[in-house]
């Protein structure tokens, strides 16, 4: 590498580091500004100043409440969910060697939903285990089931297993969705059932500051683990055997990272329900922008996932006046065509 | 640092794929590994490289068993070029070769100018420098093979295991890769199908149905009688009048014994 190239590479790194805080901040401001009642940016900034920097601007109590208690917490959780789901997608795609791997398509989200519903509605665990633990158990169980099914069907982890693992994921999702419906039908009353169905489609309206304390660590943990493993993720480019011959402890990396992907997905599902396609669309889009090397793909996907979900959340609030759409509807409207594009592009090569 | 194995075995569904293989690769030599399709060459190489765990016996690197060494340490000593390794990712030739530096890098030891130099040298060794920025999926089979070899070279191993490295290569590149490998300061184990090329190795190991049936100097191992039994061919030896080297000519025998 020439000096100039090294210099520009270093500059690019710097450039990435710089872009993250302002972009994220702008997205959160937008999330706090736009909604049923529009609140001026100046007011939003004043509220943030009062809460974060200890300033003392005079802001109406109601506005301050809407901005700080509802919208900012909601935007922060949306950002964490987006980053977490996008990173889960990056990890699954790299380790399973499969362009279509994504926590939603592989049934991990469906499993997490079943676990969460079983705990809240049917009282599994007798109040000892929390919603998130139930979601994690469901997520892990569904992934193991789907992986076993894919392996039994001969798809395995190879380059050619793409179709098989997605089929296995569909089977898994259907099974767990059916289980969820069964639990709801058996144990929930009509009122509860309606609420749960809405939550299952992905919904951020219930989010409060309490959730932030789960969302931020979960996303930070996922990001930290991915950054720590960027070279290992790269080493899987030519498959698990090749990664092993490059010195990667394959089994350990697979267990740690896929386990974390399940954990992060479960944490997000337990807060906001299952939101599809983020893990699929965001990493693929970012590969176009920053390339396939994980040292850049991981931070770029985390940032883009965060922004994508904040923007989707805003759209879900303003698209139909007077009504909040489930955020999963928005991500699916963007994600399904993108999914089709990936399929077509994959064939063209 | 010596690579050796003792009574190595691997089976699948009760069927033995590699059985009772004991051999020692001598420091600095190029050992040719030959045998018919399905005789267990790739399986043996994977076990020697530490990426497939033996079911019986063990592989020794120096005084220590591979199973006791961290994967990373193994990868600093041994590089494997697999028979088939492909990707759908849009990586470039340089990206692919840079992967070879993985066992030497960590959070505390980031990418340096040295690594760039090693990668450039590896690309140069396989005559792929001009392809530096080309996307992987645009490469021909032989070009891919050479990039894989460059990746193994970038790993700077002391022991290089190559599974049919000349597969896909035109005759010029076949010869230049084999030349390159022989001239490296590494210890090499090369699975080959071309017996005339195998003759150029220091020693030859012959696999048949999972067993190591012969190990020694090329002339000793490749006798007409063995070739008949193992490959079901009759072989005629010709002598090149220029340098007195032996060449094979083969005729198929109808029955695989
Ligand atoms: N995981 C596996 N499951 C079932 N059979 C296997 C497995 N791995 C290897 N085999 C079988 O073991 C035998 C030896 O395979 P191996 O790849 O080692 O042969 P090889 O000597 O490298 O052959 P070739 O010259 O064709 O490359 C083959 O018959 C193969 O089908
Ligand atoms: Mg082979």
Short mmCIF file of N, CA and C in Angstrom, two decimals, chain A residues 134-247:
data_model
loop_
_atom_site.label_atom_id
_atom_site.label_comp_id
_atom_site.label_asym_id
_atom_site.label_seq_id
_atom_site.Cartn_x
_atom_site.Cartn_y
_atom_site.Cartn_z
N UNK A 134 -37.76 -15.38 29.05
CA UNK A 134 -38.64 -16.24 28.26
C UNK A 134 -38.38 -16.06 26.77
N UNK A 135 -38.22 -14.79 26.36
CA UNK A 135 -37.96 -14.52 24.95
C UNK A 135 -36.63 -15.14 24.52
N UNK A 136 -35.60 -15.05 25.39
CA UNK A 136 -34.30 -15.62 25.04
C UNK A 136 -34.39 -17.14 24.91
N UNK A 137 -35.10 -17.76 25.85
CA UNK A 137 -35.26 -19.22 25.78
C UNK A 137 -35.96 -19.60 24.48
N UNK A 138 -37.01 -18.86 24.13
CA UNK A 138 -37.74 -19.16 22.89
C UNK A 138 -36.85 -18.96 21.67
N UNK A 139 -36.06 -17.87 21.68
CA UNK A 139 -35.19 -17.56 20.54
C UNK A 139 -34.15 -18.66 20.33
N UNK A 140 -33.53 -19.07 21.44
CA UNK A 140 -32.49 -20.10 21.34
C UNK A 140 -33.09 -21.41 20.85
N UNK A 141 -34.21 -21.77 21.47
CA UNK A 141 -34.87 -23.02 21.09
C UNK A 141 -35.20 -23.03 19.60
N UNK A 142 -35.77 -21.93 19.11
CA UNK A 142 -36.18 -21.91 17.71
C UNK A 142 -34.96 -21.96 16.80
N UNK A 143 -33.87 -21.26 17.19
CA UNK A 143 -32.69 -21.33 16.32
C UNK A 143 -32.13 -22.74 16.26
N UNK A 144 -32.03 -23.40 17.41
CA UNK A 144 -31.49 -24.76 17.43
C UNK A 144 -32.36 -25.68 16.56
N UNK A 145 -33.68 -25.49 16.69
CA UNK A 145 -34.61 -26.32 15.91
C UNK A 145 -34.41 -26.11 14.41
N UNK A 146 -34.33 -24.83 14.02
CA UNK A 146 -34.18 -24.51 12.60
C UNK A 146 -32.84 -25.01 12.07
N UNK A 147 -31.77 -24.82 12.88
CA UNK A 147 -30.45 -25.28 12.45
C UNK A 147 -30.43 -26.79 12.29
N UNK A 148 -31.07 -27.51 13.25
CA UNK A 148 -31.11 -28.97 13.17
C UNK A 148 -31.89 -29.42 11.94
N UNK A 149 -33.00 -28.74 11.69
CA UNK A 149 -33.83 -29.09 10.54
C UNK A 149 -33.07 -28.85 9.24
N UNK A 150 -32.38 -27.71 9.16
CA UNK A 150 -31.61 -27.39 7.95
C UNK A 150 -30.52 -28.42 7.73
N UNK A 151 -29.88 -28.82 8.83
CA UNK A 151 -28.80 -29.80 8.70
C UNK A 151 -29.34 -31.15 8.26
N UNK A 152 -30.48 -31.54 8.86
CA UNK A 152 -31.08 -32.82 8.50
C UNK A 152 -31.51 -32.82 7.04
N UNK A 153 -31.92 -31.63 6.55
CA UNK A 153 -32.37 -31.53 5.16
C UNK A 153 -31.19 -31.45 4.21
N UNK A 154 -29.98 -31.48 4.75
CA UNK A 154 -28.81 -31.53 3.89
C UNK A 154 -28.33 -30.18 3.42
N UNK A 155 -28.94 -29.12 3.91
CA UNK A 155 -28.51 -27.79 3.47
C UNK A 155 -27.23 -27.38 4.17
N UNK A 156 -27.21 -27.63 5.47
CA UNK A 156 -26.03 -27.32 6.25
C UNK A 156 -25.65 -25.86 6.14
N UNK A 157 -24.37 -25.63 6.30
CA UNK A 157 -23.91 -24.26 6.38
C UNK A 157 -23.24 -23.84 5.07
N UNK A 158 -23.30 -24.69 4.07
CA UNK A 158 -22.55 -24.42 2.84
C UNK A 158 -23.14 -23.29 2.02
N UNK A 159 -22.39 -22.91 0.98
CA UNK A 159 -22.84 -21.84 0.10
C UNK A 159 -24.17 -22.22 -0.56
N UNK A 160 -24.33 -23.51 -0.82
CA UNK A 160 -25.54 -23.96 -1.52
C UNK A 160 -26.71 -24.18 -0.59
N UNK A 161 -26.48 -24.06 0.71
CA UNK A 161 -27.56 -24.32 1.66
C UNK A 161 -28.53 -23.17 1.79
N UNK A 162 -28.34 -22.11 0.99
CA UNK A 162 -29.13 -20.88 1.13
C UNK A 162 -30.63 -21.16 1.17
N UNK A 163 -31.12 -21.88 0.17
CA UNK A 163 -32.55 -22.15 0.11
C UNK A 163 -33.03 -22.99 1.27
N UNK A 164 -32.26 -24.02 1.60
CA UNK A 164 -32.69 -24.97 2.61
C UNK A 164 -32.87 -24.30 3.97
N UNK A 165 -31.92 -23.45 4.35
CA UNK A 165 -32.02 -22.89 5.69
C UNK A 165 -33.18 -21.90 5.78
N UNK A 166 -33.48 -21.25 4.66
CA UNK A 166 -34.63 -20.33 4.67
C UNK A 166 -35.93 -21.13 4.76
N UNK A 167 -35.99 -22.25 4.05
CA UNK A 167 -37.17 -23.11 4.16
C UNK A 167 -37.34 -23.61 5.59
N UNK A 168 -36.22 -24.02 6.18
CA UNK A 168 -36.27 -24.47 7.57
C UNK A 168 -36.74 -23.33 8.47
N UNK A 169 -36.28 -22.12 8.17
CA UNK A 169 -36.69 -20.94 8.94
C UNK A 169 -38.18 -20.69 8.82
N UNK A 170 -38.71 -20.88 7.62
CA UNK A 170 -40.15 -20.70 7.42
C UNK A 170 -40.93 -21.72 8.25
N UNK A 171 -40.46 -22.98 8.19
CA UNK A 171 -41.11 -24.02 8.97
C UNK A 171 -41.08 -23.66 10.45
N UNK A 172 -39.91 -23.22 10.91
CA UNK A 172 -39.76 -22.84 12.31
C UNK A 172 -40.66 -21.69 12.68
N UNK A 173 -40.68 -20.66 11.84
CA UNK A 173 -41.53 -19.49 12.12
C UNK A 173 -42.99 -19.89 12.22
N UNK A 174 -43.42 -20.72 11.25
CA UNK A 174 -44.83 -21.14 11.25
C UNK A 174 -45.17 -21.88 12.53
N UNK A 175 -44.27 -22.78 12.92
CA UNK A 175 -44.51 -23.57 14.12
C UNK A 175 -44.64 -22.65 15.34
N UNK A 176 -43.67 -21.72 15.48
CA UNK A 176 -43.69 -20.89 16.67
C UNK A 176 -44.83 -19.86 16.63
N UNK A 177 -45.17 -19.37 15.44
CA UNK A 177 -46.32 -18.48 15.34
C UNK A 177 -47.59 -19.22 15.74
N UNK A 178 -47.69 -20.49 15.32
CA UNK A 178 -48.86 -21.29 15.69
C UNK A 178 -48.90 -21.48 17.20
N UNK A 179 -47.72 -21.77 17.78
CA UNK A 179 -47.67 -21.94 19.23
C UNK A 179 -48.10 -20.67 19.94
N UNK A 180 -47.63 -19.52 19.41
CA UNK A 180 -48.01 -18.24 20.01
C UNK A 180 -49.53 -18.07 19.95
N UNK A 181 -50.10 -18.33 18.78
CA UNK A 181 -51.55 -18.19 18.61
C UNK A 181 -52.28 -19.13 19.57
N UNK A 182 -51.73 -20.33 19.73
CA UNK A 182 -52.33 -21.32 20.62
C UNK A 182 -52.34 -20.81 22.06
N UNK A 183 -51.18 -20.30 22.50
CA UNK A 183 -51.07 -19.80 23.87
C UNK A 183 -52.05 -18.65 24.09
N UNK A 184 -52.13 -17.76 23.09
CA UNK A 184 -53.04 -16.62 23.22
C UNK A 184 -54.48 -17.09 23.31
N UNK A 185 -54.86 -17.99 22.40
CA UNK A 185 -56.24 -18.47 22.36
C UNK A 185 -56.61 -19.16 23.66
N UNK A 186 -55.66 -19.87 24.22
CA UNK A 186 -55.95 -20.66 25.41
C UNK A 186 -56.00 -19.79 26.67
N UNK A 187 -55.11 -18.81 26.74
CA UNK A 187 -54.94 -18.14 28.03
C UNK A 187 -55.34 -16.67 28.07
N UNK A 188 -55.44 -16.02 26.93
CA UNK A 188 -55.70 -14.57 26.98
C UNK A 188 -57.16 -14.27 26.75
N UNK A 189 -57.64 -13.17 27.36
CA UNK A 189 -58.99 -12.72 27.03
C UNK A 189 -58.92 -11.86 25.77
N UNK A 190 -60.09 -11.48 25.26
CA UNK A 190 -60.14 -10.80 23.96
C UNK A 190 -59.33 -9.51 23.96
N UNK A 191 -59.45 -8.78 25.07
CA UNK A 191 -58.74 -7.51 25.19
C UNK A 191 -57.23 -7.71 25.09
N UNK A 192 -56.74 -8.65 25.93
CA UNK A 192 -55.32 -8.97 25.95
C UNK A 192 -54.86 -9.41 24.56
N UNK A 193 -55.67 -10.27 23.95
CA UNK A 193 -55.30 -10.85 22.66
C UNK A 193 -55.05 -9.76 21.63
N UNK A 194 -55.96 -8.75 21.62
CA UNK A 194 -55.80 -7.66 20.66
C UNK A 194 -54.49 -6.92 20.89
N UNK A 195 -54.22 -6.63 22.14
CA UNK A 195 -52.99 -5.92 22.50
C UNK A 195 -51.75 -6.70 22.07
N UNK A 196 -51.79 -8.01 22.33
CA UNK A 196 -50.62 -8.83 22.01
C UNK A 196 -50.40 -8.91 20.50
N UNK A 197 -51.51 -9.07 19.76
CA UNK A 197 -51.37 -9.17 18.32
C UNK A 197 -50.71 -7.91 17.76
N UNK A 198 -51.12 -6.75 18.33
CA UNK A 198 -50.56 -5.48 17.88
C UNK A 198 -49.07 -5.40 18.23
N UNK A 199 -48.74 -5.86 19.43
CA UNK A 199 -47.36 -5.85 19.89
C UNK A 199 -46.49 -6.79 19.04
N UNK A 200 -47.08 -7.92 18.66
CA UNK A 200 -46.32 -8.91 17.89
C UNK A 200 -45.87 -8.37 16.53
N UNK A 201 -46.65 -7.46 15.97
CA UNK A 201 -46.29 -6.91 14.67
C UNK A 201 -45.17 -5.88 14.80
N UNK A 202 -44.77 -5.62 16.00
CA UNK A 202 -43.73 -4.63 16.21
C UNK A 202 -44.36 -3.30 16.57
N UNK A 203 -44.11 -2.87 17.78
CA UNK A 203 -44.79 -1.67 18.24
C UNK A 203 -43.95 -1.00 19.32
N UNK A 204 -43.69 0.28 19.10
CA UNK A 204 -42.84 0.99 20.04
C UNK A 204 -43.62 1.89 20.98
N UNK A 205 -44.98 1.88 20.88
CA UNK A 205 -45.71 2.88 21.67
C UNK A 205 -45.67 2.59 23.16
N UNK A 206 -45.37 1.34 23.53
CA UNK A 206 -45.30 1.06 24.96
C UNK A 206 -43.95 1.38 25.60
N UNK A 207 -43.02 1.85 24.79
CA UNK A 207 -41.65 2.03 25.27
C UNK A 207 -41.52 3.20 26.24
N UNK A 208 -40.83 2.98 27.36
CA UNK A 208 -40.53 4.04 28.34
C UNK A 208 -39.05 3.98 28.69
N UNK A 209 -38.62 4.87 29.59
CA UNK A 209 -37.21 4.91 29.94
C UNK A 209 -36.69 3.61 30.53
N UNK A 210 -37.58 2.87 31.24
CA UNK A 210 -37.16 1.58 31.79
C UNK A 210 -36.55 0.70 30.71
N UNK A 211 -37.18 0.72 29.53
CA UNK A 211 -36.72 -0.14 28.44
C UNK A 211 -35.35 0.26 27.93
N UNK A 212 -35.06 1.58 28.04
CA UNK A 212 -33.76 2.04 27.56
C UNK A 212 -32.64 1.32 28.28
N UNK A 213 -32.85 1.04 29.57
CA UNK A 213 -31.78 0.39 30.35
C UNK A 213 -31.59 -1.06 29.97
N UNK A 214 -32.50 -1.64 29.23
CA UNK A 214 -32.26 -2.97 28.67
C UNK A 214 -31.72 -2.84 27.25
N UNK A 215 -32.30 -1.89 26.50
CA UNK A 215 -31.97 -1.78 25.07
C UNK A 215 -30.52 -1.34 24.86
N UNK A 216 -30.09 -0.32 25.61
CA UNK A 216 -28.73 0.20 25.38
C UNK A 216 -27.66 -0.84 25.70
N UNK A 217 -27.72 -1.50 26.87
CA UNK A 217 -26.68 -2.52 27.11
C UNK A 217 -26.73 -3.65 26.09
N UNK A 218 -27.94 -4.07 25.69
CA UNK A 218 -28.04 -5.17 24.72
C UNK A 218 -27.36 -4.78 23.41
N UNK A 219 -27.67 -3.57 22.92
CA UNK A 219 -27.08 -3.13 21.66
C UNK A 219 -25.57 -2.94 21.81
N UNK A 220 -25.15 -2.36 22.95
CA UNK A 220 -23.72 -2.12 23.16
C UNK A 220 -22.96 -3.44 23.24
N UNK A 221 -23.56 -4.42 23.91
CA UNK A 221 -22.94 -5.74 24.01
C UNK A 221 -22.77 -6.35 22.62
N UNK A 222 -23.86 -6.28 21.83
CA UNK A 222 -23.79 -6.82 20.47
C UNK A 222 -22.72 -6.13 19.65
N UNK A 223 -22.69 -4.81 19.71
CA UNK A 223 -21.71 -4.05 18.93
C UNK A 223 -20.29 -4.37 19.39
N UNK A 224 -20.09 -4.39 20.70
CA UNK A 224 -18.75 -4.68 21.23
C UNK A 224 -18.27 -6.05 20.78
N UNK A 225 -19.15 -7.05 20.90
CA UNK A 225 -18.74 -8.41 20.53
C UNK A 225 -18.42 -8.49 19.03
N UNK A 226 -19.22 -7.83 18.22
CA UNK A 226 -18.98 -7.87 16.77
C UNK A 226 -17.66 -7.18 16.43
N UNK A 227 -17.42 -6.03 17.05
CA UNK A 227 -16.17 -5.31 16.76
C UNK A 227 -14.96 -6.14 17.19
N UNK A 228 -15.10 -6.81 18.33
CA UNK A 228 -14.01 -7.65 18.82
C UNK A 228 -13.73 -8.78 17.83
N UNK A 229 -14.76 -9.26 17.15
CA UNK A 229 -14.62 -10.43 16.28
C UNK A 229 -14.54 -10.09 14.78
N UNK A 230 -14.28 -8.83 14.43
CA UNK A 230 -14.35 -8.50 12.99
C UNK A 230 -13.45 -9.38 12.13
N UNK A 231 -12.25 -9.69 12.62
CA UNK A 231 -11.34 -10.50 11.81
C UNK A 231 -11.84 -11.94 11.68
N UNK A 232 -12.40 -12.45 12.77
CA UNK A 232 -12.95 -13.79 12.72
C UNK A 232 -14.10 -13.85 11.72
N UNK A 233 -14.96 -12.82 11.74
CA UNK A 233 -16.09 -12.80 10.81
C UNK A 233 -15.57 -12.78 9.37
N UNK A 234 -14.53 -11.98 9.11
CA UNK A 234 -13.92 -11.97 7.78
C UNK A 234 -13.40 -13.36 7.40
N UNK A 235 -12.81 -14.05 8.39
CA UNK A 235 -12.16 -15.33 8.10
C UNK A 235 -13.15 -16.39 7.63
N UNK A 236 -14.45 -16.17 7.88
CA UNK A 236 -15.46 -17.13 7.43
C UNK A 236 -15.81 -16.98 5.95
N UNK A 237 -15.18 -16.01 5.28
CA UNK A 237 -15.51 -15.75 3.87
C UNK A 237 -15.51 -17.02 3.02
N UNK A 238 -14.51 -17.89 3.23
CA UNK A 238 -14.44 -19.11 2.43
C UNK A 238 -14.94 -20.32 3.21
N UNK A 239 -15.79 -20.10 4.19
CA UNK A 239 -16.39 -21.20 4.91
C UNK A 239 -15.69 -21.49 6.24
N UNK A 240 -16.35 -22.37 7.02
CA UNK A 240 -15.87 -22.64 8.37
C UNK A 240 -14.52 -23.35 8.35
N UNK A 241 -14.30 -24.25 7.39
CA UNK A 241 -13.03 -24.96 7.32
C UNK A 241 -11.88 -24.00 7.10
N UNK A 242 -12.10 -23.07 6.20
CA UNK A 242 -11.08 -22.08 5.90
C UNK A 242 -10.84 -21.18 7.11
N UNK A 243 -11.90 -20.84 7.82
CA UNK A 243 -11.74 -20.02 9.04
C UNK A 243 -10.88 -20.77 10.04
N UNK A 244 -11.14 -22.06 10.19
CA UNK A 244 -10.35 -22.86 11.14
C UNK A 244 -8.88 -22.86 10.73
N UNK A 245 -8.61 -23.00 9.43
CA UNK A 245 -7.21 -23.05 9.02
C UNK A 245 -6.56 -21.68 9.13
N UNK A 246 -7.35 -20.64 9.32
CA UNK A 246 -6.78 -19.31 9.57
C UNK A 246 -6.65 -19.03 11.07
N UNK A 247 -6.91 -20.05 11.87
CA UNK A 247 -6.68 -19.90 13.30
C UNK A 247 -7.88 -19.43 14.11
#
